[in-house]
Amino acid sequence: MTVNVIGEQLSQQEIDAYVAYSKEKYSDKNIKSLTIRADGEFVDLDTEFENVPFDRIRRIIGYLVGTLDRFNDGKRAEVEDRVKHGV
């Protein structure tokens, strides 16, 4: 994680506290960078997150699937033989 401090000087202890706060608040996300803007008694935290990989999900022959790797030969044949609508 990249940490940028803008404005007033902050102690390393303060910076570490803001980093810990952000990690706890967004524990389900990967933080790419944290920008700390300090102006007197006011502090603004701007958090940028890592990109989340996206998998395409499709409904094929009654199943929600991303890829066909888990289909057996019979299901693959059904996929090949199906009539595609709205292409």
Short mmCIF file of C-alpha atoms in Angstrom, two decimals:
data_model
loop_
_atom_site.label_atom_id
_atom_site.label_comp_id
_atom_site.label_asym_id
_atom_site.label_seq_id
_atom_site.Cartn_x
_atom_site.Cartn_y
_atom_site.Cartn_z
CA MET A 1 0.00 0.00 0.00
CA THR A 2 1.22 3.47 -0.89
CA VAL A 3 0.65 6.18 1.72
CA ASN A 4 0.73 9.86 0.73
CA VAL A 5 0.53 12.68 3.28
CA ILE A 6 -0.58 16.09 2.01
CA GLY A 7 -0.63 19.26 4.08
CA GLU A 8 0.74 19.29 7.60
CA GLN A 9 3.44 16.97 8.88
CA LEU A 10 2.15 13.93 10.76
CA SER A 11 4.09 11.67 13.09
CA GLN A 12 4.71 8.09 12.02
CA GLN A 13 2.47 6.99 14.89
CA GLU A 14 -0.44 9.06 13.48
CA ILE A 15 0.15 7.72 9.96
CA ASP A 16 0.21 4.14 11.28
CA ALA A 17 -3.05 4.76 13.15
CA TYR A 18 -4.78 6.00 9.96
CA VAL A 19 -3.45 3.01 8.01
CA ALA A 20 -4.71 0.60 10.70
CA TYR A 21 -8.10 2.35 10.72
CA SER A 22 -8.42 2.04 6.92
CA LYS A 23 -7.39 -1.62 6.94
CA GLU A 24 -9.96 -2.39 9.63
CA LYS A 25 -12.73 -0.38 7.97
CA TYR A 26 -12.13 -1.96 4.55
CA SER A 27 -11.00 -5.40 5.72
CA ASP A 28 -12.81 -7.08 2.81
CA LYS A 29 -10.93 -5.06 0.14
CA ASN A 30 -7.31 -4.69 -0.96
CA ILE A 31 -6.15 -1.10 -0.49
CA LYS A 32 -3.91 0.19 -3.28
CA SER A 33 -3.17 3.63 -1.80
CA LEU A 34 -4.15 5.88 1.07
CA THR A 35 -3.92 9.67 0.81
CA ILE A 36 -4.04 11.57 4.09
CA ARG A 37 -4.86 15.27 3.79
CA ALA A 38 -4.18 17.11 7.05
CA ASP A 39 -5.32 20.68 7.66
CA GLY A 40 -5.19 21.76 11.28
CA GLU A 41 -7.58 19.59 13.25
CA PHE A 42 -9.21 18.19 10.09
CA VAL A 43 -8.00 15.04 8.37
CA ASP A 44 -9.41 13.62 5.14
CA LEU A 45 -8.66 10.03 4.14
CA ASP A 46 -8.87 9.11 0.45
CA THR A 47 -8.66 5.37 -0.14
CA GLU A 48 -8.03 3.78 -3.55
CA PHE A 49 -8.68 0.05 -3.94
CA GLU A 50 -7.10 -2.64 -6.10
CA ASN A 51 -9.09 -3.73 -9.14
CA VAL A 52 -11.26 -6.79 -8.55
CA PRO A 53 -11.07 -9.42 -11.30
CA PHE A 54 -14.41 -9.88 -13.04
CA ASP A 55 -15.67 -13.26 -14.22
CA ARG A 56 -18.44 -13.41 -16.77
CA ILE A 57 -21.39 -15.53 -15.64
CA ARG A 58 -23.86 -16.90 -18.22
CA ARG A 59 -26.95 -19.06 -18.05
CA ILE A 60 -26.30 -22.03 -20.33
CA ILE A 61 -28.79 -24.90 -20.58
CA GLY A 62 -30.22 -24.07 -17.18
CA TYR A 63 -26.91 -23.63 -15.33
CA LEU A 64 -25.12 -20.46 -14.24
CA VAL A 65 -21.52 -20.91 -15.37
CA GLY A 66 -18.42 -18.85 -15.97
CA THR A 67 -16.57 -21.40 -18.09
CA LEU A 68 -17.38 -24.80 -19.52
CA ASP A 69 -14.39 -26.66 -18.00
CA ARG A 70 -16.55 -28.53 -15.46
CA PHE A 71 -19.07 -29.75 -18.07
CA ASN A 72 -18.85 -33.38 -19.16
CA ASP A 73 -19.03 -34.38 -22.84
CA GLY A 74 -22.85 -34.63 -22.79
CA LYS A 75 -23.31 -31.11 -21.40
CA ARG A 76 -20.74 -29.74 -23.86
CA ALA A 77 -22.73 -31.34 -26.71
CA GLU A 78 -25.91 -29.66 -25.40
CA VAL A 79 -24.13 -26.32 -25.43
CA GLU A 80 -22.96 -26.83 -29.01
CA ASP A 81 -26.43 -27.95 -30.18
CA ARG A 82 -28.47 -25.21 -28.50
CA VAL A 83 -30.27 -22.51 -30.44
CA LYS A 84 -28.83 -19.12 -29.61
CA HIS A 85 -31.37 -16.27 -29.35
CA GLY A 86 -30.64 -12.57 -29.59
CA VAL A 87 -27.07 -12.85 -30.85
#
